[in-house]
PDB file of C-alpha atoms in Angstrom:
ATOM      1  CA  ALA A  51     -23.497  69.779  52.386  1.00  0.00           C
ATOM      2  CA  GLN A  52     -25.366  72.901  51.575  1.00  0.00           C
ATOM      3  CA  SER A  53     -26.868  75.016  54.567  1.00  0.00           C
ATOM      4  CA  VAL A  54     -28.854  78.234  54.539  1.00  0.00           C
ATOM      5  CA  THR A  55     -29.135  81.000  56.953  1.00  0.00           C
ATOM      6  CA  GLN A  56     -31.445  83.873  57.080  1.00  0.00           C
ATOM      7  CA  LEU A  57     -30.417  86.203  59.179  1.00  0.00           C
ATOM      8  CA  ASP A  58     -33.936  88.204  60.096  1.00  0.00           C
ATOM      9  CA  SER A  59     -36.715  86.072  61.268  1.00  0.00           C
ATOM     10  CA  GLN A  60     -38.885  89.235  61.114  1.00  0.00           C
ATOM     11  CA  VAL A  61     -38.820  92.498  59.144  1.00  0.00           C
ATOM     12  CA  PRO A  62     -41.267  94.594  60.211  1.00  0.00           C
ATOM     13  CA  VAL A  63     -41.679  98.000  57.589  1.00  0.00           C
ATOM     14  CA  PHE A  64     -44.134 100.709  56.427  1.00  0.00           C
ATOM     15  CA  GLU A  65     -45.687 100.529  53.166  1.00  0.00           C
ATOM     16  CA  GLU A  66     -43.507 102.134  50.031  1.00  0.00           C
ATOM     17  CA  ALA A  67     -40.343 101.568  52.087  1.00  0.00           C
ATOM     18  CA  PRO A  68     -37.635 100.151  50.700  1.00  0.00           C
ATOM     19  CA  VAL A  69     -36.620  96.370  52.089  1.00  0.00           C
ATOM     20  CA  GLU A  70     -34.070  93.851  52.218  1.00  0.00           C
ATOM     21  CA  LEU A  71     -34.372  90.177  53.098  1.00  0.00           C
ATOM     22  CA  ARG A  72     -30.956  88.645  54.253  1.00  0.00           C
ATOM     23  CA  CYS A  73     -29.889  85.069  52.684  1.00  0.00           C
ATOM     24  CA  ASN A  74     -26.448  83.580  53.282  1.00  0.00           C
ATOM     25  CA  TYR A  75     -25.434  79.965  52.324  1.00  0.00           C
ATOM     26  CA  SER A  76     -22.691  77.929  52.346  1.00  0.00           C
ATOM     27  CA  SER A  77     -21.714  75.360  50.148  1.00  0.00           C
ATOM     28  CA  SER A  78     -18.454  73.391  48.707  1.00  0.00           C
ATOM     29  CA  VAL A  79     -19.835  73.326  45.274  1.00  0.00           C
ATOM     30  CA  SER A  80     -21.542  75.471  42.724  1.00  0.00           C
ATOM     31  CA  VAL A  81     -25.167  76.467  43.775  1.00  0.00           C
ATOM     32  CA  TYR A  82     -28.275  77.106  42.507  1.00  0.00           C
ATOM     33  CA  LEU A  83     -30.618  79.795  44.531  1.00  0.00           C
ATOM     34  CA  PHE A  84     -34.357  80.394  44.987  1.00  0.00           C
ATOM     35  CA  TRP A  85     -36.407  82.621  47.047  1.00  0.00           C
ATOM     36  CA  TYR A  86     -39.864  81.477  47.834  1.00  0.00           C
ATOM     37  CA  VAL A  87     -42.937  83.274  49.223  1.00  0.00           C
ATOM     38  CA  GLN A  88     -45.800  81.774  51.267  1.00  0.00           C
ATOM     39  CA  TYR A  89     -48.903  83.702  51.723  1.00  0.00           C
ATOM     40  CA  PRO A  90     -50.941  83.035  54.974  1.00  0.00           C
ATOM     41  CA  ASN A  91     -52.466  79.354  54.788  1.00  0.00           C
ATOM     42  CA  GLN A  92     -51.104  78.668  51.479  1.00  0.00           C
ATOM     43  CA  GLY A  93     -48.067  76.658  50.138  1.00  0.00           C
ATOM     44  CA  LEU A  94     -44.902  78.139  48.720  1.00  0.00           C
ATOM     45  CA  GLN A  95     -44.954  80.018  45.487  1.00  0.00           C
ATOM     46  CA  LEU A  96     -41.406  80.717  43.439  1.00  0.00           C
ATOM     47  CA  LEU A  97     -40.331  84.099  43.516  1.00  0.00           C
ATOM     48  CA  LEU A  98     -37.545  84.506  41.453  1.00  0.00           C
ATOM     49  CA  LYS A  99     -34.099  81.850  41.062  1.00  0.00           C
ATOM     50  CA  TYR A 100     -30.515  82.104  40.201  1.00  0.00           C
ATOM     51  CA  LEU A 101     -29.053  79.107  38.009  1.00  0.00           C
ATOM     52  CA  SER A 102     -26.274  80.822  35.889  1.00  0.00           C
ATOM     53  CA  GLY A 103     -25.544  83.977  34.103  1.00  0.00           C
ATOM     54  CA  SER A 104     -26.352  87.513  35.348  1.00  0.00           C
ATOM     55  CA  THR A 105     -26.296  87.547  38.840  1.00  0.00           C
ATOM     56  CA  LEU A 106     -28.894  89.884  39.486  1.00  0.00           C
ATOM     57  CA  VAL A 107     -32.346  88.441  39.101  1.00  0.00           C
ATOM     58  CA  GLU A 108     -35.651  90.062  38.996  1.00  0.00           C
ATOM     59  CA  SER A 109     -39.517  88.847  39.832  1.00  0.00           C
ATOM     60  CA  ILE A 110     -42.467  90.117  38.130  1.00  0.00           C
ATOM     61  CA  ASN A 111     -43.920  92.009  41.245  1.00  0.00           C
ATOM     62  CA  GLY A 112     -40.635  93.966  41.918  1.00  0.00           C
ATOM     63  CA  PHE A 113     -38.358  91.909  43.975  1.00  0.00           C
ATOM     64  CA  GLU A 114     -34.632  91.171  42.813  1.00  0.00           C
ATOM     65  CA  ALA A 115     -31.801  89.408  44.216  1.00  0.00           C
ATOM     66  CA  GLU A 116     -28.353  89.468  43.617  1.00  0.00           C
ATOM     67  CA  PHE A 117     -26.222  86.596  43.615  1.00  0.00           C
ATOM     68  CA  ASN A 118     -22.653  87.425  45.216  1.00  0.00           C
ATOM     69  CA  LYS A 119     -20.279  84.568  45.036  1.00  0.00           C
ATOM     70  CA  SER A 120     -17.421  86.332  47.347  1.00  0.00           C
ATOM     71  CA  GLN A 121     -19.541  86.696  50.118  1.00  0.00           C
ATOM     72  CA  THR A 122     -21.714  83.541  49.789  1.00  0.00           C
ATOM     73  CA  SER A 123     -25.094  85.754  49.798  1.00  0.00           C
ATOM     74  CA  PHE A 124     -28.367  86.082  47.783  1.00  0.00           C
ATOM     75  CA  HIS A 125     -30.445  88.945  49.633  1.00  0.00           C
ATOM     76  CA  LEU A 126     -33.862  89.833  48.446  1.00  0.00           C
ATOM     77  CA  ARG A 127     -34.558  93.466  47.746  1.00  0.00           C
ATOM     78  CA  LYS A 128     -37.471  95.832  46.804  1.00  0.00           C
ATOM     79  CA  PRO A 129     -37.244  99.541  46.437  1.00  0.00           C
ATOM     80  CA  SER A 130     -40.795 100.138  47.548  1.00  0.00           C
ATOM     81  CA  VAL A 131     -43.397  97.678  49.406  1.00  0.00           C
ATOM     82  CA  HIS A 132     -46.768  96.996  49.292  1.00  0.00           C
ATOM     83  CA  ILE A 133     -49.311  95.750  52.129  1.00  0.00           C
ATOM     84  CA  SER A 134     -49.912  92.949  50.120  1.00  0.00           C
ATOM     85  CA  ASP A 135     -46.219  91.841  49.896  1.00  0.00           C
ATOM     86  CA  THR A 136     -46.777  90.814  53.543  1.00  0.00           C
ATOM     87  CA  ALA A 137     -45.669  86.987  53.902  1.00  0.00           C
ATOM     88  CA  GLU A 138     -43.354  84.602  54.890  1.00  0.00           C
ATOM     89  CA  TYR A 139     -40.322  84.658  52.602  1.00  0.00           C
ATOM     90  CA  PHE A 140     -37.588  81.346  52.096  1.00  0.00           C
ATOM     91  CA  CYS A 141     -34.420  81.657  50.857  1.00  0.00           C
ATOM     92  CA  ALA A 142     -33.316  77.880  49.117  1.00  0.00           C
ATOM     93  CA  VAL A 143     -30.179  76.384  48.044  1.00  0.00           C
ATOM     94  CA  SER A 144     -29.743  73.124  45.610  1.00  0.00           C
ATOM     95  CA  ALA A 145     -26.774  71.570  44.014  1.00  0.00           C
ATOM     96  CA  ASP A 146     -25.645  69.109  41.038  1.00  0.00           C
ATOM     97  CA  ASN A 147     -25.071  66.621  43.746  1.00  0.00           C
ATOM     98  CA  GLN A 148     -27.956  66.398  45.436  1.00  0.00           C
ATOM     99  CA  GLY A 149     -30.665  64.586  43.606  1.00  0.00           C
ATOM    100  CA  GLY A 150     -33.243  67.679  43.742  1.00  0.00           C
ATOM    101  CA  LYS A 151     -33.496  68.605  47.084  1.00  0.00           C
ATOM    102  CA  LEU A 152     -34.044  71.895  48.191  1.00  0.00           C
ATOM    103  CA  ILE A 153     -32.480  73.259  51.463  1.00  0.00           C
ATOM    104  CA  PHE A 154     -34.536  75.909  52.477  1.00  0.00           C
ATOM    105  CA  GLY A 155     -33.647  78.759  55.353  1.00  0.00           C
ATOM    106  CA  GLN A 156     -35.687  79.506  58.458  1.00  0.00           C
ATOM    107  CA  GLY A 157     -37.808  81.753  56.765  1.00  0.00           C
ATOM    108  CA  THR A 158     -38.181  85.707  57.282  1.00  0.00           C
ATOM    109  CA  GLU A 159     -41.403  87.108  57.979  1.00  0.00           C
ATOM    110  CA  LEU A 160     -42.113  90.619  56.044  1.00  0.00           C
ATOM    111  CA  SER A 161     -44.760  92.364  57.457  1.00  0.00           C
ATOM    112  CA  VAL A 162     -45.689  95.647  55.641  1.00  0.00           C
ATOM    113  CA  LYS A 163     -47.713  98.341  57.703  1.00  0.00           C
ATOM    114  CA  PRO A 164     -49.380 101.169  56.672  1.00  0.00           C
TER     115      PRO A 164
ATOM    116  CA  ASP B1403     -57.912  73.314  38.805  1.00  0.00           C
ATOM    117  CA  THR B1404     -55.579  73.468  41.463  1.00  0.00           C
ATOM    118  CA  ALA B1405     -52.139  72.077  40.139  1.00  0.00           C
ATOM    119  CA  VAL B1406     -51.071  70.344  43.289  1.00  0.00           C
ATOM    120  CA  SER B1407     -54.016  69.271  45.632  1.00  0.00           C
ATOM    121  CA  GLN B1408     -53.411  67.745  48.993  1.00  0.00           C
ATOM    122  CA  THR B1409     -56.209  66.143  50.931  1.00  0.00           C
ATOM    123  CA  PRO B1410     -57.059  66.479  53.650  1.00  0.00           C
ATOM    124  CA  LYS B1411     -56.404  69.924  54.688  1.00  0.00           C
ATOM    125  CA  TYR B1412     -56.902  69.727  58.251  1.00  0.00           C
ATOM    126  CA  LEU B1413     -56.327  66.413  60.242  1.00  0.00           C
ATOM    127  CA  VAL B1414     -56.869  66.133  64.066  1.00  0.00           C
ATOM    128  CA  THR B1415     -55.897  62.809  65.529  1.00  0.00           C
ATOM    129  CA  GLN B1416     -55.013  61.072  69.018  1.00  0.00           C
ATOM    130  CA  MET B1417     -51.468  60.073  69.780  1.00  0.00           C
ATOM    131  CA  GLY B1418     -51.171  56.088  68.578  1.00  0.00           C
ATOM    132  CA  ASN B1419     -53.221  56.735  65.581  1.00  0.00           C
ATOM    133  CA  ASP B1420     -52.403  55.806  61.762  1.00  0.00           C
ATOM    134  CA  LYS B1421     -53.333  58.618  59.163  1.00  0.00           C
ATOM    135  CA  SER B1422     -52.945  59.230  55.577  1.00  0.00           C
ATOM    136  CA  ILE B1423     -52.158  62.080  53.484  1.00  0.00           C
ATOM    137  CA  LYS B1424     -53.094  62.190  49.714  1.00  0.00           C
ATOM    138  CA  CYS B1425     -51.242  64.280  46.795  1.00  0.00           C
ATOM    139  CA  GLU B1426     -52.354  64.661  43.457  1.00  0.00           C
ATOM    140  CA  GLN B1427     -50.537  66.827  40.495  1.00  0.00           C
ATOM    141  CA  ASN B1428     -52.277  67.691  37.182  1.00  0.00           C
ATOM    142  CA  LEU B1429     -49.074  69.308  35.845  1.00  0.00           C
ATOM    143  CA  GLY B1430     -47.595  66.283  34.010  1.00  0.00           C
ATOM    144  CA  HIS B1431     -44.427  66.469  36.424  1.00  0.00           C
ATOM    145  CA  ASP B1432     -42.368  63.412  36.982  1.00  0.00           C
ATOM    146  CA  THR B1433     -41.025  64.052  40.411  1.00  0.00           C
ATOM    147  CA  MET B1434     -42.753  64.698  43.534  1.00  0.00           C
ATOM    148  CA  TYR B1435     -41.891  65.519  47.201  1.00  0.00           C
ATOM    149  CA  TRP B1436     -43.047  65.388  50.854  1.00  0.00           C
ATOM    150  CA  TYR B1437     -41.555  68.342  53.028  1.00  0.00           C
ATOM    151  CA  LYS B1438     -42.655  68.853  56.468  1.00  0.00           C
ATOM    152  CA  GLN B1439     -42.945  72.375  58.158  1.00  0.00           C
ATOM    153  CA  ASP B1440     -42.770  72.735  62.062  1.00  0.00           C
ATOM    154  CA  SER B1441     -44.414  75.129  64.137  1.00  0.00           C
ATOM    155  CA  LYS B1442     -41.450  77.483  63.481  1.00  0.00           C
ATOM    156  CA  LYS B1443     -42.023  77.465  59.852  1.00  0.00           C
ATOM    157  CA  PHE B1444     -38.761  75.331  59.290  1.00  0.00           C
ATOM    158  CA  LEU B1445     -39.252  73.456  55.969  1.00  0.00           C
ATOM    159  CA  LYS B1446     -37.481  70.305  55.312  1.00  0.00           C
ATOM    160  CA  ILE B1447     -37.546  67.428  52.897  1.00  0.00           C
ATOM    161  CA  MET B1448     -38.705  64.300  53.619  1.00  0.00           C
ATOM    162  CA  PHE B1449     -38.805  62.009  50.662  1.00  0.00           C
ATOM    163  CA  SER B1450     -38.903  62.545  46.681  1.00  0.00           C
ATOM    164  CA  TYR B1451     -40.026  60.257  43.786  1.00  0.00           C
ATOM    165  CA  ASN B1452     -39.178  60.476  40.346  1.00  0.00           C
ATOM    166  CA  ASN B1453     -41.347  58.479  38.176  1.00  0.00           C
ATOM    167  CA  LYS B1454     -42.439  56.516  41.045  1.00  0.00           C
ATOM    168  CA  GLU B1455     -39.275  55.505  42.257  1.00  0.00           C
ATOM    169  CA  LEU B1456     -37.793  56.577  45.555  1.00  0.00           C
ATOM    170  CA  ILE B1457     -35.124  59.286  44.991  1.00  0.00           C
ATOM    171  CA  ILE B1458     -34.552  61.060  48.505  1.00  0.00           C
ATOM    172  CA  ASN B1459     -35.382  59.506  51.336  1.00  0.00           C
ATOM    173  CA  GLU B1460     -34.270  61.819  54.504  1.00  0.00           C
ATOM    174  CA  THR B1461     -33.424  60.627  58.241  1.00  0.00           C
ATOM    175  CA  VAL B1462     -37.551  59.837  58.758  1.00  0.00           C
ATOM    176  CA  PRO B1463     -38.629  57.574  61.293  1.00  0.00           C
ATOM    177  CA  ASN B1464     -39.760  54.493  59.455  1.00  0.00           C
ATOM    178  CA  ARG B1465     -43.275  55.379  61.048  1.00  0.00           C
ATOM    179  CA  PHE B1466     -43.812  57.661  57.671  1.00  0.00           C
ATOM    180  CA  SER B1467     -44.097  55.506  54.657  1.00  0.00           C
ATOM    181  CA  PRO B1468     -44.843  57.108  51.019  1.00  0.00           C
ATOM    182  CA  LYS B1469     -46.394  55.395  48.366  1.00  0.00           C
ATOM    183  CA  SER B1470     -46.309  56.613  44.542  1.00  0.00           C
ATOM    184  CA  PRO B1471     -48.898  54.287  42.814  1.00  0.00           C
ATOM    185  CA  ASP B1472     -48.282  56.528  39.570  1.00  0.00           C
ATOM    186  CA  LYS B1473     -46.232  59.782  38.857  1.00  0.00           C
ATOM    187  CA  ALA B1474     -49.129  61.974  39.443  1.00  0.00           C
ATOM    188  CA  HIS B1475     -49.692  60.525  42.994  1.00  0.00           C
ATOM    189  CA  LEU B1476     -47.812  60.592  45.996  1.00  0.00           C
ATOM    190  CA  ASN B1477     -49.415  59.883  49.180  1.00  0.00           C
ATOM    191  CA  LEU B1478     -47.903  59.667  52.783  1.00  0.00           C
ATOM    192  CA  HIS B1479     -48.881  57.186  55.426  1.00  0.00           C
ATOM    193  CA  ILE B1480     -47.889  57.765  58.694  1.00  0.00           C
ATOM    194  CA  ASN B1481     -48.361  55.085  61.568  1.00  0.00           C
ATOM    195  CA  SER B1482     -48.537  55.325  65.424  1.00  0.00           C
ATOM    196  CA  LEU B1483     -48.972  59.072  65.653  1.00  0.00           C
ATOM    197  CA  GLU B1484     -46.788  61.195  68.014  1.00  0.00           C
ATOM    198  CA  LEU B1485     -47.102  64.687  69.171  1.00  0.00           C
ATOM    199  CA  GLY B1486     -43.821  65.848  67.617  1.00  0.00           C
ATOM    200  CA  ASP B1487     -45.351  64.592  64.396  1.00  0.00           C
ATOM    201  CA  SER B1488     -48.118  67.687  64.511  1.00  0.00           C
ATOM    202  CA  ALA B1489     -46.856  70.115  61.609  1.00  0.00           C
ATOM    203  CA  VAL B1490     -48.050  71.161  58.111  1.00  0.00           C
ATOM    204  CA  TYR B1491     -47.111  68.768  55.501  1.00  0.00           C
ATOM    205  CA  PHE B1492     -46.582  70.079  52.222  1.00  0.00           C
ATOM    206  CA  CYS B1493     -46.635  67.891  48.754  1.00  0.00           C
ATOM    207  CA  ALA B1494     -44.665  69.644  45.763  1.00  0.00           C
ATOM    208  CA  SER B1495     -44.317  68.495  42.244  1.00  0.00           C
ATOM    209  CA  SER B1496     -41.073  69.277  39.538  1.00  0.00           C
ATOM    210  CA  TRP B1497     -40.378  68.673  35.935  1.00  0.00           C
ATOM    211  CA  THR B1498     -37.288  66.866  36.911  1.00  0.00           C
ATOM    212  CA  SER B1499     -35.465  65.748  39.624  1.00  0.00           C
ATOM    213  CA  GLY B1500     -32.313  67.666  38.657  1.00  0.00           C
ATOM    214  CA  ILE B1501     -31.577  71.109  40.891  1.00  0.00           C
ATOM    215  CA  THR B1502     -33.029  73.279  38.158  1.00  0.00           C
ATOM    216  CA  GLY B1503     -36.880  72.474  38.188  1.00  0.00           C
ATOM    217  CA  GLU B1504     -39.215  75.081  40.145  1.00  0.00           C
ATOM    218  CA  LEU B1505     -41.120  73.363  42.679  1.00  0.00           C
ATOM    219  CA  PHE B1506     -44.980  73.905  42.715  1.00  0.00           C
ATOM    220  CA  PHE B1507     -46.513  73.148  46.278  1.00  0.00           C
ATOM    221  CA  GLY B1508     -49.972  72.296  47.353  1.00  0.00           C
ATOM    222  CA  GLU B1509     -51.582  74.215  49.942  1.00  0.00           C
ATOM    223  CA  GLY B1510     -50.641  71.840  52.758  1.00  0.00           C
ATOM    224  CA  SER B1511     -52.049  69.491  55.232  1.00  0.00           C
ATOM    225  CA  ARG B1512     -52.081  70.502  58.820  1.00  0.00           C
ATOM    226  CA  LEU B1513     -51.667  67.564  61.102  1.00  0.00           C
ATOM    227  CA  THR B1514     -52.516  68.163  64.774  1.00  0.00           C
ATOM    228  CA  VAL B1515     -51.633  65.192  66.913  1.00  0.00           C
ATOM    229  CA  LEU B1516     -53.427  65.297  70.586  1.00  0.00           C
TER     230      LEU B1516
END
């Protein structure tokens, strides 16, 4: 079975500072990794995903994540955050033998302050 | 037009009552899901349907009964509501029950059981 651990429940940062949201997973099979973002009172939206190929994946709004198989990590980074990035971020994992089931981490609340 | 829409958005009810949440997607997807988000924002899959067929049925009390009349609709009926059922219920859909499909989430239905 797969599992996901997000190491920080809350990450407060100042605007224009860099940020890293940590995600570690465990699995006995090959996995596919996702970051979803949830803005207040909204549903989740896919931010980026790793399926195969290049281990560095990017989103259209400046976030990136790197799949590190040896460290079983998929940390999310942004070099300079904006107030509008304030949201809950969820790391998720799925695998070939799970019938499409996404396993989510506990979420990390990113709070960007001016 | 909203891609995945859920009704109602808010639901306040007494213990012991029966309630339903409806979900519709207009994306043409063949797979739909119900996720439960608890007060700590932890997301857990409950059910998934692929072309009206039940694919995933997690360990959920049988008071919860999903129903998919067609591939664009997935409803959730809950009998004999309990305090612990209070949560936000998210409907989602994807192109395929395979693991590489991006999930599109509705805005959630917040259920409060008094």
